Tab-separated table of C-alpha atoms and ligand atoms in Angstrom:
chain	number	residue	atom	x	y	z
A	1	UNK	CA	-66.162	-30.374	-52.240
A	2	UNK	CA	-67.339	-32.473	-48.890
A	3	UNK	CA	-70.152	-31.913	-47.171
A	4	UNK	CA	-68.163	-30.667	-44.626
A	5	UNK	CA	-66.127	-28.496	-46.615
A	6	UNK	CA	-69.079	-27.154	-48.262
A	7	UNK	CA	-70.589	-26.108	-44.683
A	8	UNK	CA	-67.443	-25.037	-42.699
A	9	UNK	CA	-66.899	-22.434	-45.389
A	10	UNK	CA	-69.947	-20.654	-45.104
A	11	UNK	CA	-69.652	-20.838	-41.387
A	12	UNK	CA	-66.224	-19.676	-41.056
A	13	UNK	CA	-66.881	-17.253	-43.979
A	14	UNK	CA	-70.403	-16.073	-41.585
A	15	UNK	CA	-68.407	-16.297	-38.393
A	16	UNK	CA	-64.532	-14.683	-39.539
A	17	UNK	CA	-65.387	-11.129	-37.955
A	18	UNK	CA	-67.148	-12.113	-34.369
A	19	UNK	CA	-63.680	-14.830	-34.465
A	20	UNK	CA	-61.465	-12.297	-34.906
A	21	UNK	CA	-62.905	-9.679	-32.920
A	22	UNK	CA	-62.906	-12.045	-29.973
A	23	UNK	CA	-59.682	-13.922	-30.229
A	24	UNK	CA	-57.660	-11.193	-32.538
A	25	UNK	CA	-56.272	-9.716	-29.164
A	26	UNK	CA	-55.274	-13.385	-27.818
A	27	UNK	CA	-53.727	-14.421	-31.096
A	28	UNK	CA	-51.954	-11.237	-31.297
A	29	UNK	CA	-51.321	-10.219	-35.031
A	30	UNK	CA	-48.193	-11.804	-35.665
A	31	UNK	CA	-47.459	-13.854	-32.552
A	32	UNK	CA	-47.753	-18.077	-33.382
A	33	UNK	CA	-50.118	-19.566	-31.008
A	34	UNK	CA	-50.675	-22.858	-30.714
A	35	UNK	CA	-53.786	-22.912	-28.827
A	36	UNK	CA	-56.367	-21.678	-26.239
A	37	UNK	CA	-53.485	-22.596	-23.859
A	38	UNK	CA	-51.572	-19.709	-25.396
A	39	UNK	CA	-48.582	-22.008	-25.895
A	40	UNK	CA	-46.167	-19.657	-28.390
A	41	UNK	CA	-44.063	-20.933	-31.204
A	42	UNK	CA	-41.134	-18.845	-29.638
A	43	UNK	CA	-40.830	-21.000	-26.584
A	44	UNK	CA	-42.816	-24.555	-27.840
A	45	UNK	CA	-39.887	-24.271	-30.967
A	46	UNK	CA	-42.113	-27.229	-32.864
A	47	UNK	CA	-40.776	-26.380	-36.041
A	48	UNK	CA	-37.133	-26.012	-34.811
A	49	UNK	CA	-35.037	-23.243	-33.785
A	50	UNK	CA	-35.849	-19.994	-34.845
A	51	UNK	CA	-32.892	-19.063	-36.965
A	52	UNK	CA	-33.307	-22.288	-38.613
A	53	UNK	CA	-36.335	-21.140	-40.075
A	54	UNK	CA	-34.951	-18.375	-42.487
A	55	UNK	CA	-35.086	-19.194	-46.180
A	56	UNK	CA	-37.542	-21.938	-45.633
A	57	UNK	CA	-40.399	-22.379	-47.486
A	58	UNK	CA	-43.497	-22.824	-44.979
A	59	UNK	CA	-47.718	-23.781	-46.069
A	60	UNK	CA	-49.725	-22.725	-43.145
A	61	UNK	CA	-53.460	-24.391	-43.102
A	62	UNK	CA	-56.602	-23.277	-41.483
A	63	UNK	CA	-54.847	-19.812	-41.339
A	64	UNK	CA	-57.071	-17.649	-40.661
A	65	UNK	CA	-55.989	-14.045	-40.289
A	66	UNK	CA	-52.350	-15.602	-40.888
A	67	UNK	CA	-51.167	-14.648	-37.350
A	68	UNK	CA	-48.589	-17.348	-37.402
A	69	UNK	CA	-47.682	-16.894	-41.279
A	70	UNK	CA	-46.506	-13.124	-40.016
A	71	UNK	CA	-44.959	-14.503	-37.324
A	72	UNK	CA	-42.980	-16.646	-39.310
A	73	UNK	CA	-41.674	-13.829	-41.924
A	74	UNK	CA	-40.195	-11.908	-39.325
A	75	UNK	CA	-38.179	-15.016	-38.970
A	76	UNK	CA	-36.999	-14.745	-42.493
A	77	UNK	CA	-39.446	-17.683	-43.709
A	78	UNK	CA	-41.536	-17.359	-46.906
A	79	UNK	CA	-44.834	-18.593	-45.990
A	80	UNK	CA	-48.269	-19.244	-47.644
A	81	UNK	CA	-50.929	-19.113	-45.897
A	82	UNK	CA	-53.873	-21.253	-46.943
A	83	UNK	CA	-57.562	-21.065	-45.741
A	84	UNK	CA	-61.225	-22.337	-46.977
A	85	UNK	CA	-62.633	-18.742	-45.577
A	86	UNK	CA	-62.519	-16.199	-48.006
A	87	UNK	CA	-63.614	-13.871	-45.590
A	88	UNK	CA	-61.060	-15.102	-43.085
A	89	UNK	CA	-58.491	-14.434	-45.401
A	90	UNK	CA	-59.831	-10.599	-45.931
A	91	UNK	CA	-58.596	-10.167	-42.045
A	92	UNK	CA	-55.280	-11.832	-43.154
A	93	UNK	CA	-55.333	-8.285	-45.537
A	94	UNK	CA	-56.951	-6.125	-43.207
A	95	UNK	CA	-54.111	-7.061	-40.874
A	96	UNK	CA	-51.726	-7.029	-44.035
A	97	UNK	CA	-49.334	-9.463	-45.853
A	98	UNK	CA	-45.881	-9.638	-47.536
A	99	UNK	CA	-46.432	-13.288	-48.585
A	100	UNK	CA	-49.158	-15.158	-50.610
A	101	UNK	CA	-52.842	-15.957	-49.443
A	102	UNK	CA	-54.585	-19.145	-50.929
A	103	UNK	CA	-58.231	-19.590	-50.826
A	104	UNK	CA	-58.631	-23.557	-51.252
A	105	UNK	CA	-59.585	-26.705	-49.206
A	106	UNK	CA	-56.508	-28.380	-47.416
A	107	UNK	CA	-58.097	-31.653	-48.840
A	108	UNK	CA	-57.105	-30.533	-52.050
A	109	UNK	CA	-53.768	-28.265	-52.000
A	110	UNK	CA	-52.788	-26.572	-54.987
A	111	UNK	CA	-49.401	-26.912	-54.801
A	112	UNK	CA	-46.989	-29.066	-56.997
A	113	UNK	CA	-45.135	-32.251	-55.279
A	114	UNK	CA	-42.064	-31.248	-52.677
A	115	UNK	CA	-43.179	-27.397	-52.867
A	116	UNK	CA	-42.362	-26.423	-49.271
A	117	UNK	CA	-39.820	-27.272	-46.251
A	118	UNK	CA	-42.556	-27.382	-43.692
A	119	UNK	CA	-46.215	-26.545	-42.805
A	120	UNK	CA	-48.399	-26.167	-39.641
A	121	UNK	CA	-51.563	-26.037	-38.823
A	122	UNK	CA	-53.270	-24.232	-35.766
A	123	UNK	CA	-56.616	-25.589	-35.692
A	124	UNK	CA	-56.692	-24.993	-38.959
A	125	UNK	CA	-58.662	-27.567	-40.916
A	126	UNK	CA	-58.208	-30.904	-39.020
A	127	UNK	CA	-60.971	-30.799	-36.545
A	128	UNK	CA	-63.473	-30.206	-39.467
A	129	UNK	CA	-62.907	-32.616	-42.179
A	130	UNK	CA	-64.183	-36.121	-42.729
A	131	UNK	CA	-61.506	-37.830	-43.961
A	132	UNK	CA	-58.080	-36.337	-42.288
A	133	UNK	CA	-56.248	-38.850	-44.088
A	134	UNK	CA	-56.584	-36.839	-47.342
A	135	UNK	CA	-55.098	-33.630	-45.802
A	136	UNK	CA	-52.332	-35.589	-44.588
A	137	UNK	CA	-51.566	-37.051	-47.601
A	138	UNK	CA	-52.101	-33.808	-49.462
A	139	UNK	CA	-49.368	-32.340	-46.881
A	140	UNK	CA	-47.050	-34.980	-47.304
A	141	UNK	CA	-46.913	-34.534	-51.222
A	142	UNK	CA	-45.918	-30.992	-51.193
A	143	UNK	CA	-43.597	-31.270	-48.847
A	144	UNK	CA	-40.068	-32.010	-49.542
A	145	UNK	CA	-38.699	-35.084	-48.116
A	146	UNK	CA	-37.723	-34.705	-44.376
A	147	UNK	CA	-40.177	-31.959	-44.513
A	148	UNK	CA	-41.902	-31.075	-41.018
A	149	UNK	CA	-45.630	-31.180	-40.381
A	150	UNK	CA	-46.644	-29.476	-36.896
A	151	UNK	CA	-50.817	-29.561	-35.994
A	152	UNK	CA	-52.668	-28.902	-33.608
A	153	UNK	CA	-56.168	-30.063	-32.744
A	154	UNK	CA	-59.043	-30.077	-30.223
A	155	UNK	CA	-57.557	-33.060	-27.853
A	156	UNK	CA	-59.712	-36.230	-28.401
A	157	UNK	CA	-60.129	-36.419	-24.867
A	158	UNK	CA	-62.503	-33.248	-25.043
A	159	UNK	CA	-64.670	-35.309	-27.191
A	160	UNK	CA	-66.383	-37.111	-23.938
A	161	UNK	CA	-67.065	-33.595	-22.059
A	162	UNK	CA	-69.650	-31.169	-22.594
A	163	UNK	CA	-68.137	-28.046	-24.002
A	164	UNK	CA	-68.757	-26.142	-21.280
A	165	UNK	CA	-65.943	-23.961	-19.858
A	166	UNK	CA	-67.529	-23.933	-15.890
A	167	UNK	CA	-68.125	-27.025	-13.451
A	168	UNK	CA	-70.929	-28.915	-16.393
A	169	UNK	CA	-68.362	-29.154	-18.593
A	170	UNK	CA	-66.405	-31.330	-15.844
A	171	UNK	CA	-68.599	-34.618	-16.315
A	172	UNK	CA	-68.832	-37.287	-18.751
A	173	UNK	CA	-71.449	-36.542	-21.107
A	174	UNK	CA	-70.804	-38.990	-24.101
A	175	UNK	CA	-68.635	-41.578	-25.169
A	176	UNK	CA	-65.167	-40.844	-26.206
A	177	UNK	CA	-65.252	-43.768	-28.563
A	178	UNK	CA	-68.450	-42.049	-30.317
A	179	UNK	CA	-67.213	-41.181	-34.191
A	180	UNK	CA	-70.734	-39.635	-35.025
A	181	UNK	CA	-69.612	-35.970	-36.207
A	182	UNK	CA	-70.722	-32.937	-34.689
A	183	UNK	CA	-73.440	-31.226	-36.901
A	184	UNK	CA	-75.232	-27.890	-36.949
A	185	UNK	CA	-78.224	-27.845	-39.944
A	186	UNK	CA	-80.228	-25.407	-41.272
A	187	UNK	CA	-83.979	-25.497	-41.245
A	188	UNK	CA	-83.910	-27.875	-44.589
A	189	UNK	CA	-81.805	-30.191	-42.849
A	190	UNK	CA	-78.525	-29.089	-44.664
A	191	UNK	CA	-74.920	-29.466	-42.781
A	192	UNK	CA	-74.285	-25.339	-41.446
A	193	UNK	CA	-71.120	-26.409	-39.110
A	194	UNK	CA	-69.699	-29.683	-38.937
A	195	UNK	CA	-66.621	-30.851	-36.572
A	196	UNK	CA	-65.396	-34.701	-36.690
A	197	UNK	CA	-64.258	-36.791	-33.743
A	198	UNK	CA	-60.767	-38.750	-33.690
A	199	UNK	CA	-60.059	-41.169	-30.906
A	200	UNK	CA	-56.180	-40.255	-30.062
A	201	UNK	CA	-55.666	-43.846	-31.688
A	202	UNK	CA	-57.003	-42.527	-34.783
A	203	UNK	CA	-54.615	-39.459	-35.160
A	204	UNK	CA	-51.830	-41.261	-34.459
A	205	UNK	CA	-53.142	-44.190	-36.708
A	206	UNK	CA	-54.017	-40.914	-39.560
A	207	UNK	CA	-50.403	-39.668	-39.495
A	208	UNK	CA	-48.635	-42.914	-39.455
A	209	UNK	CA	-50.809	-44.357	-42.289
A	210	UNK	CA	-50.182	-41.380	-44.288
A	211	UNK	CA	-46.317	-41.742	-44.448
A	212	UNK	CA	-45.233	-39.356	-41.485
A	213	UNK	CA	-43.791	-40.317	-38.514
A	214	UNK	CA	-44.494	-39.088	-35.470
A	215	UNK	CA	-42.250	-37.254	-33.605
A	216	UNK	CA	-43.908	-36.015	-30.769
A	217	UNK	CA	-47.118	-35.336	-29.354
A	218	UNK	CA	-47.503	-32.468	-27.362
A	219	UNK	CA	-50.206	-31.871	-24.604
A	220	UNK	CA	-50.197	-28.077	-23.519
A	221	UNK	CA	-50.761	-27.640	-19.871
A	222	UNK	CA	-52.776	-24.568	-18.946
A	223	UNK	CA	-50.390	-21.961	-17.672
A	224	UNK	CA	-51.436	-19.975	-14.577
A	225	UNK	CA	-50.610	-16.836	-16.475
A	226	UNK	CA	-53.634	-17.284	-18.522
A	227	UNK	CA	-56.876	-16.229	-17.417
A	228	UNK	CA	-59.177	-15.973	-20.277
A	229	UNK	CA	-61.568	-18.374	-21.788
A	230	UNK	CA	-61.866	-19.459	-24.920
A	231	UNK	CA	-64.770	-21.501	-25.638
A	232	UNK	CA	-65.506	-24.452	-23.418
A	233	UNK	CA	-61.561	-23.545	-22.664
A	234	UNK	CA	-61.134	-22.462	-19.149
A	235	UNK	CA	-58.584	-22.263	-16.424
A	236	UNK	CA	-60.842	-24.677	-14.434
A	237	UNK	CA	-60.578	-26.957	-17.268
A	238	UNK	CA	-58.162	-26.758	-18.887
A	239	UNK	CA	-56.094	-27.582	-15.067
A	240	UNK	CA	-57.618	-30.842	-14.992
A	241	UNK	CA	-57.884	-31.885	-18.378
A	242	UNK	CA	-56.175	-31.674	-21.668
A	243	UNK	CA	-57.709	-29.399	-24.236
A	244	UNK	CA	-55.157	-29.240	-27.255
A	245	UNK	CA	-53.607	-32.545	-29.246
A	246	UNK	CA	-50.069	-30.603	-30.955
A	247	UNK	CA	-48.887	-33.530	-33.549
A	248	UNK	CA	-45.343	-33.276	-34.444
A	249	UNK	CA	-44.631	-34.854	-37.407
A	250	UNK	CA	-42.229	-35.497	-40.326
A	251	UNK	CA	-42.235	-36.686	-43.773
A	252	UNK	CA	-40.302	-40.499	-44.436
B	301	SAM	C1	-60.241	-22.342	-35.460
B	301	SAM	S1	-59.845	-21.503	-36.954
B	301	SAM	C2	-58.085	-21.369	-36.781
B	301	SAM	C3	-57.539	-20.225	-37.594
B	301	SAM	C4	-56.092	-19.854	-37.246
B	301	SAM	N1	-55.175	-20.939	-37.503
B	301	SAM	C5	-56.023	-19.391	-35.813
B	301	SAM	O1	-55.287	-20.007	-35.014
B	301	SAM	O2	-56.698	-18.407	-35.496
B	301	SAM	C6	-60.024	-22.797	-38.179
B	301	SAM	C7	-59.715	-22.358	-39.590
B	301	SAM	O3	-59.684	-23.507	-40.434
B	301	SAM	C8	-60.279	-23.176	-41.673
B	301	SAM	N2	-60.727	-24.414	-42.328
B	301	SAM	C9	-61.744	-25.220	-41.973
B	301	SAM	N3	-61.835	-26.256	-42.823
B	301	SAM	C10	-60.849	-26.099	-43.739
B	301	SAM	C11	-60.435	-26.836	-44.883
B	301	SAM	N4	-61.066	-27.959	-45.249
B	301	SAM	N5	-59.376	-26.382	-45.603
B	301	SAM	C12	-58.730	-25.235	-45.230
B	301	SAM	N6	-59.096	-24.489	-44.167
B	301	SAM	C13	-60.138	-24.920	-43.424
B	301	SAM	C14	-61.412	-22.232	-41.300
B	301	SAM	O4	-61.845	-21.466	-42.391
B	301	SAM	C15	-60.769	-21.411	-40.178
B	301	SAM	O5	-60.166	-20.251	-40.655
């Protein structure tokens, strides 16, 4: 296991109940959002239509509570739902499941070759690991070919701003082109929470490089519907700049 691995379980495994209890309501427990932006799966249709998602095998990553996995069931799917957190995945009971819960690292799926029709990701893993590249190329094995891969990320763009969701978070505070990973320690100086930086460049670059094309890249606007804040996520923000990256992507 990474470095980062090694320290984003611990947090998320630390931080799972004050997550859920804060954005449980937001997520809704078997709605698929997409983002602070509260852009739904029903009307974004990034994995196709609806009723063309019965029967098909789906990997969800960075699950969580497995919102979206419950989401898709009721669509006559058969998801798994992956997730480093153990604890994370406890809420995915607490909540309850009809389909299978994995506790791994999405750099490492264990899942044989052209296992599953499609997979998403809602901030699930991407933002926090090193090397993306490996998680891509994990995703692209067990998918079948033609297979989908949906993600969604912080948007690169964020990267420059402090993450502040009033006016301070409104200036440049650093440069966008800065790859030095975020990184919380602990008093001996080991990694507690770690979150890596990818120009827009690089993402495309990432999926491209790991045999996917891209089919479309999706920047949520902020709806005026919602009011809430999530993070340095704000309606003031989020109506001047872009806060989510949604990669659309498929398998060559
Ligand atoms: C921001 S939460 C998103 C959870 C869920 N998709 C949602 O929308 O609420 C990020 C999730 O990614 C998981 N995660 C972080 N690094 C991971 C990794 N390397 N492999 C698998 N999951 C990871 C965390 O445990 C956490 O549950």
């Amino acid at each position: 296991m990474t470095e980062s691995s090694r320290a984003n379980r611990g947090w998320w495994d630390r931080n799972a109940d004050e997550y859920q209890t804060e954005h449980g309501t937001f997520l809704g427990d078997d709605r698929f959002v997409w983002c602070p932006e509260g852009l739904d799966e029903v009307e974004a249709e990034l994995l196709g239509p609806p009723e063309e998602l019965k029967g098909k095998d789906v990997l969800e990553i960075g699950a969580g509570a497995a919102q979206c996995s419950r989401w898709l069931t009721a669509q006559g799917a058969r998801p798994v739902a992956l997730d480093l957190s153990h604890r994370q995945l406890q809420h995915a009971l607490r909540i309850g499941v009809s389909f299978p819960l994995v506790c791994a690292d999405a750099s490492v799926l264990p899942f044989a070759d052209g296992s599953f029709d499609l997979a998403c990701s809602a901030y699930g893993a991407l933002p926090f690991v090193a090397d993306p590249r490996l998680v891509l190329r994990e995703v692209r094995r067990v998918l079948r070919p033609g297979g989908r891969f949906v993600f969604s990320v912080t948007h690169p763009l964020r990267w420059a701003f402090p993450d502040e969701p009033g006016p301070e978070g409104l200036s440049v505070s650093a440069s966008y082109f800065d790859r030095t990973p975020y990184v919380e320690q602990d008093d001996e100086g080991l990694a507690v929470y770690v979150e890596h930086h990818r120009t827009l460049g690089d993402r495309v670059r990432d999926v491209v490089t790991s045999g996917f094309r891209l089919v479309d890249l999706v920047e949520p606007e902020w709806p005026d519907w919602n009011t809430s804040e999530w993070g340095g996520w704000s309606p003031l923000r989020g109506h001047l700049i872009p806060g989510t990256a949604i990669f659309v992507c498929e398998r060559d």
